[in-house]
Structures are given as C-alpha cells and as structure tokens.
C-alpha cells in the first residue's frame, strides 16, 4: 500500500479495517472513497475523520447520518440503473437484483435533500460489472454516468463534481485472453465526456475507477507444494494450500493459471483436479486441468493471486492463512505479513475455566 500511495493511487474502502489500513500508510482525504452498505455509524465517523469522500448506498442513510451530527460538505451517492443497464455479469449479477445503490428517482430526491441540508459538493458512483475485459462495457458505464450527471443538473440544479465508475476492469486470467486496451478505454470515455459533459458546463470534473484487481492481481502468486496423489474416479493432486489462501476458484469457479515449477516445457498430458484440504468439495484450484505429470514435492505456482487472495481469506476448518512476501526489483524479498499461528486463531477464546 505504501508503494501504491507513492504512485498516487487512492483507496476504495468499505469497512473500518480498510480505513485503518489507509490511516497506517498515510492515505487520507479525498484519496479515500468510502463505499459501503448497511453501515454502522462508527465506520462513517472514522471515514469522516480521515476526510474521505462518503458514498451513500441508500437514501435513508441521509437521515441516519444526521442522527449523529452534521452532514459533511462533500457527499456522493451510488446509482443502481436496474434493468436499464444490461452489462451485469455473474459476479455482480443483474443490477435490478443487486442490493447496492439507489434508483434514478431516488438519486434526484437524495440530491435535493442533501442540497437543502447544506451539502456543498456532490458526486455520483456506480458499479455494474466485475472483471470486465470488453472496454466497450466500461465505456458505456461512463456514458451512462455522464448522462445522469447532466440530468441531475437539469432536475436538481446542482453540478456533479466527481464521478466514480466503480471497479470492473478485468484481468486476462486465461492464456487466450488479453488485457483491457487502456488507450481504447480512455479515448472512448474522453469522446463521450466531450460530447455530453462539456456542453453542459461540466468540463472540469474529477473521475475515478476502482482498479484494485487490475493493479494488484497480476503481481501476486500463490506458491504451494504437491503433497498427495489420489486416484479414484478422477486424478487428484492435493496441495498444502486451500481456499483459505485463494477463494476465487472455489467460490466463483474462476480460472487461475497454474505452473509446475521446473516443468514449464514438459507436455501437459495429464488431467488433474488440484485440490486443497478443506471439508468442502469446491476447495479446488483447478478442475480437469491439463498439466505436466506432477510428483509429490513439486512446487506449484498459481497465477494472478494478487487480488482476492489474502484479503478474501478465512479460517474455516481452523485453517491458518499464509505469509505474504514482497519481491523487490533488485531480487531481494521482504516478509510483509507473517503466517498465522494457532495462537492467533485462539486469541479471542477464553480458556481460563477449562
């Protein structure tokens, strides 16, 4: 996070812990957008103490915040386009079935209320796709938000000062996929910006994406070791990692490329399920994956684990999360997080009466 801060990257936060991490590394002010839902006031309070941009998920949160004190001068609201937007995918789902955000009419009403209560600066947020590789879908999201900003100006009489297009920029997890063409993406957004925003006098506006996956994903690897073979109806390779270390394959059926170290050029003529040890059949890093012959002790590297790895980890079955190592440009390695221990796992239990 310190490296990202030095590069000018901000933070999209949704919890107290994420806000605390920002505070630890010195990210503050409008470099933080606090987007959460069903949020306790303590988290809003912490976000406001850090000067974060508050992004309201529901119109009722205006009254909720007022119970505890004055509203901040800057407030953003989250838009859910419902069936008007056809770009949802399996991860986000159809917008009309998602719990996030406000309807179009609620957006207008929320801004009227906020304006009348003295809020001075206004923003719009949305997120309707996740892991999207088609830049046209991302461009259309920006177009939708530009049009909404102009409609807010016409209907409410305020100028939107910042737009957050949410996350959604995808990664080419599969070898046959390609990275998003950022030049194509930025040019497409610029064209709609000049066509829609500038004629409305909204030509000086802050815009942002929440690109955590795109920034961190390709630069993290889960390194594990083959410890067991099983030959039943299928061929299984058991490894010493599990879903506690990387949840995406088990949770979403997501593909993560796998390399067997030292066998990069060996024919992939074996079909394996690569599995962890959780008491869940979905604890698999790969299903029917063509790989080189794997022997016990082989080091297996699972690619693109820099996003949704440790951050989605858990302790189900009492599993302990692994250490994290940072590889520097000069080849040196720093441990930035130690592995969990049983003492960590049991730290909240009271054994004094046993």
Tab-separated table of C-alpha atoms in Angstrom:
chain	number	residue	atom	x	y	z
A	1	UNK	CA	0.000	0.000	0.000
A	2	UNK	CA	2.903	2.371	0.640
A	3	UNK	CA	4.216	1.669	-2.855
A	4	UNK	CA	0.797	2.372	-4.342
A	5	UNK	CA	0.441	5.560	-2.308
A	6	UNK	CA	3.789	6.743	-3.665
A	7	UNK	CA	2.395	6.234	-7.174
A	8	UNK	CA	-0.615	8.430	-6.388
A	9	UNK	CA	-3.118	5.610	-6.012
A	10	UNK	CA	-6.032	6.185	-3.646
A	11	UNK	CA	-8.258	3.706	-1.834
A	12	UNK	CA	-11.786	2.400	-2.171
A	13	UNK	CA	-12.801	1.419	1.370
A	14	UNK	CA	-15.847	-0.423	2.655
A	15	UNK	CA	-15.021	-1.223	6.292
A	16	UNK	CA	-13.338	0.001	9.451
A	17	UNK	CA	-10.352	-2.276	8.859
A	18	UNK	CA	-9.755	-0.876	5.381
A	19	UNK	CA	-9.957	2.667	6.721
A	20	UNK	CA	-7.460	1.745	9.438
A	21	UNK	CA	-5.045	0.389	6.826
A	22	UNK	CA	-5.273	3.682	4.942
A	23	UNK	CA	-4.526	5.566	8.136
A	24	UNK	CA	-1.490	3.360	8.795
A	25	UNK	CA	0.112	4.185	5.444
A	26	UNK	CA	-0.971	7.832	5.304
A	27	UNK	CA	-3.758	7.684	2.715
A	28	UNK	CA	-6.378	10.258	3.677
A	29	UNK	CA	-8.717	12.973	2.474
A	30	UNK	CA	-10.311	12.659	-0.921
A	31	UNK	CA	-7.824	9.949	-1.835
A	32	UNK	CA	-10.289	7.684	0.007
A	33	UNK	CA	-13.797	6.925	-1.236
A	34	UNK	CA	-15.814	5.197	1.480
A	35	UNK	CA	-18.375	2.992	-0.276
A	36	UNK	CA	-20.283	0.607	1.949
A	37	UNK	CA	-23.796	-0.624	2.601
A	38	UNK	CA	-25.741	-1.284	5.798
A	39	UNK	CA	-23.021	0.694	7.516
A	40	UNK	CA	-22.771	1.380	11.280
A	41	UNK	CA	-22.134	4.999	12.200
A	42	UNK	CA	-18.740	4.246	13.752
A	43	UNK	CA	-17.410	3.482	10.285
A	44	UNK	CA	-18.867	6.652	8.784
A	45	UNK	CA	-17.355	8.589	11.679
A	46	UNK	CA	-13.905	7.144	11.029
A	47	UNK	CA	-14.199	7.875	7.316
A	48	UNK	CA	-15.160	11.482	8.023
A	49	UNK	CA	-12.271	11.856	10.481
A	50	UNK	CA	-9.937	10.836	7.655
A	51	UNK	CA	-11.625	13.309	5.315
A	52	UNK	CA	-12.845	10.573	2.987
A	53	UNK	CA	-15.478	11.075	0.333
A	54	UNK	CA	-18.642	9.496	1.730
A	55	UNK	CA	-20.581	7.435	-0.810
A	56	UNK	CA	-24.148	6.758	0.347
A	57	UNK	CA	-25.664	3.452	-0.724
A	58	UNK	CA	-29.256	4.341	0.181
A	59	UNK	CA	-31.352	7.489	0.545
A	60	UNK	CA	-32.252	6.504	4.124
A	61	UNK	CA	-28.611	6.960	5.131
A	62	UNK	CA	-29.037	10.742	4.956
A	63	UNK	CA	-31.428	10.728	7.910
A	64	UNK	CA	-29.311	8.079	9.640
A	65	UNK	CA	-26.157	10.210	9.450
A	66	UNK	CA	-27.998	13.284	10.703
A	67	UNK	CA	-28.863	11.498	13.937
A	68	UNK	CA	-25.201	11.700	14.909
A	69	UNK	CA	-24.173	15.126	13.675
A	70	UNK	CA	-23.930	17.457	10.696
A	71	UNK	CA	-23.516	16.107	7.200
A	72	UNK	CA	-20.114	16.511	5.526
A	73	UNK	CA	-19.703	19.159	2.825
A	74	UNK	CA	-18.896	16.501	0.208
A	75	UNK	CA	-21.236	13.561	-0.401
A	76	UNK	CA	-21.516	11.005	-3.180
A	77	UNK	CA	-24.475	8.716	-3.883
A	78	UNK	CA	-24.465	5.304	-5.536
A	79	UNK	CA	-26.615	4.666	-8.597
A	80	UNK	CA	-28.259	1.349	-9.452
A	81	UNK	CA	-29.586	1.570	-13.025
A	82	UNK	CA	-31.728	-1.538	-12.681
A	83	UNK	CA	-32.917	-3.146	-15.932
A	84	UNK	CA	-31.795	-0.074	-17.906
A	85	UNK	CA	-28.246	-1.440	-17.704
A	86	UNK	CA	-27.559	-4.723	-19.484
A	87	UNK	CA	-23.866	-5.052	-18.639
A	88	UNK	CA	-24.123	-7.004	-15.389
A	89	UNK	CA	-22.258	-10.310	-15.153
A	90	UNK	CA	-22.177	-13.402	-12.968
A	91	UNK	CA	-20.078	-11.760	-10.248
A	92	UNK	CA	-22.120	-8.561	-9.850
A	93	UNK	CA	-25.366	-10.012	-11.177
A	94	UNK	CA	-28.201	-8.146	-12.823
A	95	UNK	CA	-28.371	-4.577	-11.455
A	96	UNK	CA	-32.094	-4.938	-10.664
A	97	UNK	CA	-31.275	-7.909	-8.436
A	98	UNK	CA	-28.301	-6.273	-6.698
A	99	UNK	CA	-28.617	-4.847	-3.196
A	100	UNK	CA	-26.471	-1.824	-3.991
A	101	UNK	CA	-27.358	1.755	-4.781
A	102	UNK	CA	-30.389	3.933	-5.471
A	103	UNK	CA	-32.874	4.175	-8.297
A	104	UNK	CA	-32.821	7.120	-10.675
A	105	UNK	CA	-35.717	8.861	-8.909
A	106	UNK	CA	-34.076	8.279	-5.528
A	107	UNK	CA	-30.864	9.843	-6.850
A	108	UNK	CA	-32.716	13.053	-7.728
A	109	UNK	CA	-34.544	13.097	-4.388
A	110	UNK	CA	-31.366	12.388	-2.411
A	111	UNK	CA	-29.568	15.297	-4.059
A	112	UNK	CA	-32.497	17.636	-3.363
A	113	UNK	CA	-32.427	16.655	0.300
A	114	UNK	CA	-28.649	16.986	0.531
A	115	UNK	CA	-28.700	20.353	-1.229
A	116	UNK	CA	-31.404	21.682	1.093
A	117	UNK	CA	-29.467	20.454	4.134
A	118	UNK	CA	-26.400	22.452	3.154
A	119	UNK	CA	-24.159	19.935	1.427
A	120	UNK	CA	-21.939	21.876	-0.984
A	121	UNK	CA	-20.253	19.303	-3.237
A	122	UNK	CA	-21.804	16.291	-4.938
A	123	UNK	CA	-20.647	13.096	-6.596
A	124	UNK	CA	-22.054	10.037	-8.350
A	125	UNK	CA	-20.896	6.429	-8.112
A	126	UNK	CA	-21.890	3.150	-9.696
A	127	UNK	CA	-20.568	-0.361	-10.178
A	128	UNK	CA	-22.385	-2.695	-12.517
A	129	UNK	CA	-19.709	-5.096	-13.797
A	130	UNK	CA	-16.785	-7.019	-12.394
A	131	UNK	CA	-13.752	-8.462	-14.164
A	132	UNK	CA	-14.872	-6.992	-17.497
A	133	UNK	CA	-12.471	-7.407	-20.420
A	134	UNK	CA	-14.612	-5.670	-23.046
A	135	UNK	CA	-13.707	-1.966	-22.876
A	136	UNK	CA	-16.982	-1.066	-24.574
A	137	UNK	CA	-18.893	-2.165	-21.487
A	138	UNK	CA	-16.731	0.086	-19.313
A	139	UNK	CA	-17.102	2.975	-21.772
A	140	UNK	CA	-20.880	2.564	-21.751
A	141	UNK	CA	-20.851	2.754	-17.957
A	142	UNK	CA	-19.069	6.111	-18.191
A	143	UNK	CA	-21.557	7.310	-20.824
A	144	UNK	CA	-24.449	6.340	-18.564
A	145	UNK	CA	-22.946	8.308	-15.682
A	146	UNK	CA	-22.236	11.366	-17.835
A	147	UNK	CA	-25.875	11.407	-18.947
A	148	UNK	CA	-27.051	11.015	-15.356
A	149	UNK	CA	-24.832	13.895	-14.203
A	150	UNK	CA	-26.411	16.159	-16.827
A	151	UNK	CA	-29.900	15.005	-15.816
A	152	UNK	CA	-29.106	15.775	-12.167
A	153	UNK	CA	-28.059	19.266	-13.208
A	154	UNK	CA	-31.336	19.757	-15.087
A	155	UNK	CA	-33.625	18.243	-12.454
A	156	UNK	CA	-31.975	19.335	-9.209
A	157	UNK	CA	-29.962	22.393	-10.195
A	158	UNK	CA	-26.604	21.207	-8.852
A	159	UNK	CA	-23.351	20.375	-10.602
A	160	UNK	CA	-21.771	16.975	-10.083
A	161	UNK	CA	-18.100	17.488	-9.201
A	162	UNK	CA	-16.803	13.929	-9.173
A	163	UNK	CA	-17.732	10.642	-10.809
A	164	UNK	CA	-16.648	7.188	-9.665
A	165	UNK	CA	-17.234	4.478	-12.265
A	166	UNK	CA	-16.560	1.748	-9.720
A	167	UNK	CA	-14.443	-1.286	-10.333
A	168	UNK	CA	-14.855	-3.802	-13.084
A	169	UNK	CA	-11.664	-3.583	-15.145
A	170	UNK	CA	-10.826	-7.224	-15.650
A	171	UNK	CA	-7.767	-9.423	-15.900
A	172	UNK	CA	-6.939	-11.963	-18.604
A	173	UNK	CA	-6.813	-14.919	-16.217
A	174	UNK	CA	-6.876	-17.382	-19.122
A	175	UNK	CA	-3.913	-17.617	-21.521
A	176	UNK	CA	-6.100	-16.919	-24.557
A	177	UNK	CA	-7.453	-13.664	-23.084
A	178	UNK	CA	-5.947	-10.183	-23.437
A	179	UNK	CA	-5.578	-7.187	-21.141
A	180	UNK	CA	-8.036	-4.327	-21.488
A	181	UNK	CA	-6.806	-1.799	-24.065
A	182	UNK	CA	-6.440	1.257	-21.841
A	183	UNK	CA	-5.888	3.618	-24.763
A	184	UNK	CA	-9.133	2.453	-26.350
A	185	UNK	CA	-10.888	2.757	-22.979
A	186	UNK	CA	-9.627	6.247	-22.192
A	187	UNK	CA	-10.296	7.546	-25.699
A	188	UNK	CA	-13.833	6.183	-25.610
A	189	UNK	CA	-14.520	7.837	-22.262
A	190	UNK	CA	-12.967	11.106	-23.439
A	191	UNK	CA	-15.164	11.165	-26.543
A	192	UNK	CA	-18.359	10.853	-24.501
A	193	UNK	CA	-17.020	13.346	-21.954
A	194	UNK	CA	-16.529	15.950	-24.659
A	195	UNK	CA	-19.877	15.100	-26.249
A	196	UNK	CA	-22.013	15.065	-23.093
A	197	UNK	CA	-20.287	16.812	-20.196
A	198	UNK	CA	-18.532	19.799	-21.736
A	199	UNK	CA	-21.631	21.262	-23.469
A	200	UNK	CA	-23.407	21.143	-20.084
A	201	UNK	CA	-20.654	23.147	-18.405
A	202	UNK	CA	-19.381	20.070	-16.571
A	203	UNK	CA	-15.995	20.017	-18.243
A	204	UNK	CA	-13.913	20.224	-15.070
A	205	UNK	CA	-14.808	17.153	-13.092
A	206	UNK	CA	-12.878	14.514	-11.166
A	207	UNK	CA	-13.259	10.947	-12.444
A	208	UNK	CA	-12.001	7.697	-10.991
A	209	UNK	CA	-12.067	3.936	-11.387
A	210	UNK	CA	-11.624	1.410	-8.583
A	211	UNK	CA	-8.895	-0.649	-10.252
A	212	UNK	CA	-7.672	-2.798	-7.368
A	213	UNK	CA	-7.864	-6.053	-9.302
A	214	UNK	CA	-6.160	-4.638	-12.396
A	215	UNK	CA	-3.368	-3.048	-10.350
A	216	UNK	CA	-2.573	-5.869	-7.936
A	217	UNK	CA	-3.929	-9.060	-9.470
A	218	UNK	CA	-1.191	-9.954	-11.982
A	219	UNK	CA	1.586	-9.335	-9.474
A	220	UNK	CA	0.668	-11.864	-6.815
A	221	UNK	CA	1.305	-15.615	-6.866
A	222	UNK	CA	0.178	-18.355	-4.516
A	223	UNK	CA	3.073	-20.784	-4.086
A	224	UNK	CA	2.108	-24.234	-2.848
A	225	UNK	CA	3.519	-27.768	-2.828
A	226	UNK	CA	2.057	-31.051	-4.074
A	227	UNK	CA	1.765	-33.363	-1.071
A	228	UNK	CA	-0.641	-36.104	-2.138
A	229	UNK	CA	-1.911	-38.048	-5.145
A	230	UNK	CA	-5.355	-39.626	-5.258
A	231	UNK	CA	-6.546	-41.986	-7.996
A	232	UNK	CA	-10.302	-42.657	-7.899
A	233	UNK	CA	-12.871	-41.604	-10.489
A	234	UNK	CA	-10.609	-38.673	-11.280
A	235	UNK	CA	-6.954	-37.847	-10.780
A	236	UNK	CA	-6.360	-35.514	-7.838
A	237	UNK	CA	-3.300	-33.585	-6.738
A	238	UNK	CA	-3.505	-32.497	-3.115
A	239	UNK	CA	-1.583	-29.354	-2.190
A	240	UNK	CA	-0.707	-27.669	1.093
A	241	UNK	CA	-2.815	-24.581	0.296
A	242	UNK	CA	-6.597	-24.328	0.239
A	243	UNK	CA	-9.490	-21.909	-0.278
A	244	UNK	CA	-8.378	-20.067	2.848
A	245	UNK	CA	-5.471	-18.793	0.733
A	246	UNK	CA	-7.331	-18.155	-2.537
A	247	UNK	CA	-11.109	-18.302	-2.624
A	248	UNK	CA	-11.901	-17.287	-6.218
A	249	UNK	CA	-11.662	-20.725	-7.885
A	250	UNK	CA	-13.893	-22.383	-5.304
A	251	UNK	CA	-16.330	-19.503	-4.856
A	252	UNK	CA	-16.769	-18.431	-8.472
A	253	UNK	CA	-15.418	-21.371	-10.449
A	254	UNK	CA	-12.790	-18.893	-11.627
A	255	UNK	CA	-9.780	-19.906	-13.702
A	256	UNK	CA	-6.275	-19.237	-12.371
A	257	UNK	CA	-3.341	-20.341	-14.484
A	258	UNK	CA	-1.037	-22.928	-12.896
A	259	UNK	CA	2.668	-23.509	-13.467
A	260	UNK	CA	4.536	-26.566	-12.177
A	261	UNK	CA	7.995	-25.214	-11.465
A	262	UNK	CA	10.764	-26.851	-13.464
A	263	UNK	CA	8.243	-28.410	-15.837
A	264	UNK	CA	7.285	-25.347	-17.844
A	265	UNK	CA	8.276	-27.045	-21.116
A	266	UNK	CA	7.046	-30.538	-20.266
A	267	UNK	CA	3.961	-31.708	-22.216
A	268	UNK	CA	0.669	-31.120	-20.398
A	269	UNK	CA	-0.553	-34.652	-20.915
A	270	UNK	CA	-2.161	-35.313	-17.521
A	271	UNK	CA	-5.635	-34.202	-16.461
A	272	UNK	CA	-5.850	-33.209	-12.795
A	273	UNK	CA	-8.102	-31.670	-10.214
A	274	UNK	CA	-5.811	-29.611	-7.960
A	275	UNK	CA	-7.393	-29.621	-4.510
A	276	UNK	CA	-6.918	-28.312	-1.004
A	277	UNK	CA	-7.789	-29.991	2.281
A	278	UNK	CA	-10.977	-28.198	3.337
A	279	UNK	CA	-14.044	-30.309	4.064
A	280	UNK	CA	-15.731	-28.816	1.003
A	281	UNK	CA	-15.739	-30.333	-2.471
A	282	UNK	CA	-15.439	-26.861	-4.005
A	283	UNK	CA	-11.960	-26.478	-2.467
A	284	UNK	CA	-10.241	-26.854	-5.821
A	285	UNK	CA	-7.794	-24.581	-7.605
A	286	UNK	CA	-8.357	-26.334	-10.928
A	287	UNK	CA	-10.753	-28.905	-12.360
A	288	UNK	CA	-9.823	-31.202	-15.244
A	289	UNK	CA	-6.754	-29.059	-15.901
A	290	UNK	CA	-4.170	-30.318	-18.436
A	291	UNK	CA	-0.821	-30.179	-16.617
A	292	UNK	CA	2.554	-31.922	-16.721
A	293	UNK	CA	2.898	-35.038	-14.617
A	294	UNK	CA	3.064	-33.842	-11.005
A	295	UNK	CA	5.098	-35.594	-8.333
A	296	UNK	CA	4.916	-35.155	-4.584
A	297	UNK	CA	7.150	-32.261	-3.623
A	298	UNK	CA	6.663	-30.359	-6.873
A	299	UNK	CA	6.232	-26.623	-6.352
A	300	UNK	CA	3.027	-25.351	-7.925
A	301	UNK	CA	2.542	-21.661	-8.664
A	302	UNK	CA	-0.988	-20.296	-9.018
A	303	UNK	CA	-1.004	-17.075	-11.016
A	304	UNK	CA	-2.872	-13.758	-10.705
A	305	UNK	CA	-3.474	-14.108	-6.974
A	306	UNK	CA	-2.552	-10.540	-6.034
A	307	UNK	CA	-6.205	-9.557	-5.749
A	308	UNK	CA	-8.843	-11.501	-3.809
A	309	UNK	CA	-6.189	-13.699	-2.206
A	310	UNK	CA	-5.338	-12.997	1.414
A	311	UNK	CA	-7.996	-10.265	1.504
A	312	UNK	CA	-10.715	-12.908	0.992
A	313	UNK	CA	-9.042	-15.431	3.283
A	314	UNK	CA	-10.782	-17.092	6.200
A	315	UNK	CA	-10.296	-19.627	8.995
A	316	UNK	CA	-12.942	-22.233	8.196
A	317	UNK	CA	-11.856	-25.690	9.398
A	318	UNK	CA	-9.311	-23.856	11.530
A	319	UNK	CA	-7.094	-23.222	8.524
A	320	UNK	CA	-4.341	-20.668	9.001
A	321	UNK	CA	-3.594	-18.049	6.373
A	322	UNK	CA	-0.150	-17.980	4.845
A	323	UNK	CA	2.602	-15.390	4.963
A	324	UNK	CA	2.970	-12.720	2.279
A	325	UNK	CA	6.333	-11.875	0.728
A	326	UNK	CA	7.225	-8.814	-1.348
A	327	UNK	CA	9.722	-9.312	-4.177
A	328	UNK	CA	11.737	-6.166	-4.862
A	329	UNK	CA	13.182	-5.086	-8.196
A	330	UNK	CA	16.699	-5.971	-7.027
A	331	UNK	CA	15.647	-9.548	-6.288
A	332	UNK	CA	15.515	-9.174	-2.508
A	333	UNK	CA	12.470	-10.354	-0.583
A	334	UNK	CA	10.698	-8.764	2.390
A	335	UNK	CA	8.127	-10.527	4.528
A	336	UNK	CA	5.236	-8.070	4.818
A	337	UNK	CA	2.880	-10.416	6.649
A	338	UNK	CA	3.801	-13.422	8.765
A	339	UNK	CA	1.822	-16.639	8.632
A	340	UNK	CA	-0.972	-17.052	11.138
A	341	UNK	CA	-0.464	-19.335	14.130
A	342	UNK	CA	-2.803	-21.313	16.357
A	343	UNK	CA	-2.272	-18.631	18.986
A	344	UNK	CA	-3.723	-16.106	16.523
A	345	UNK	CA	-6.675	-18.375	15.830
A	346	UNK	CA	-7.483	-18.898	19.514
A	347	UNK	CA	-6.668	-15.376	20.705
A	348	UNK	CA	-10.338	-14.463	21.207
A	349	UNK	CA	-11.216	-17.594	23.191
A	350	UNK	CA	-11.208	-17.745	26.985
A	351	UNK	CA	-9.599	-20.987	28.139
A	352	UNK	CA	-9.246	-19.823	31.757
A	353	UNK	CA	-12.050	-22.028	33.104
A	354	UNK	CA	-11.047	-25.227	31.317
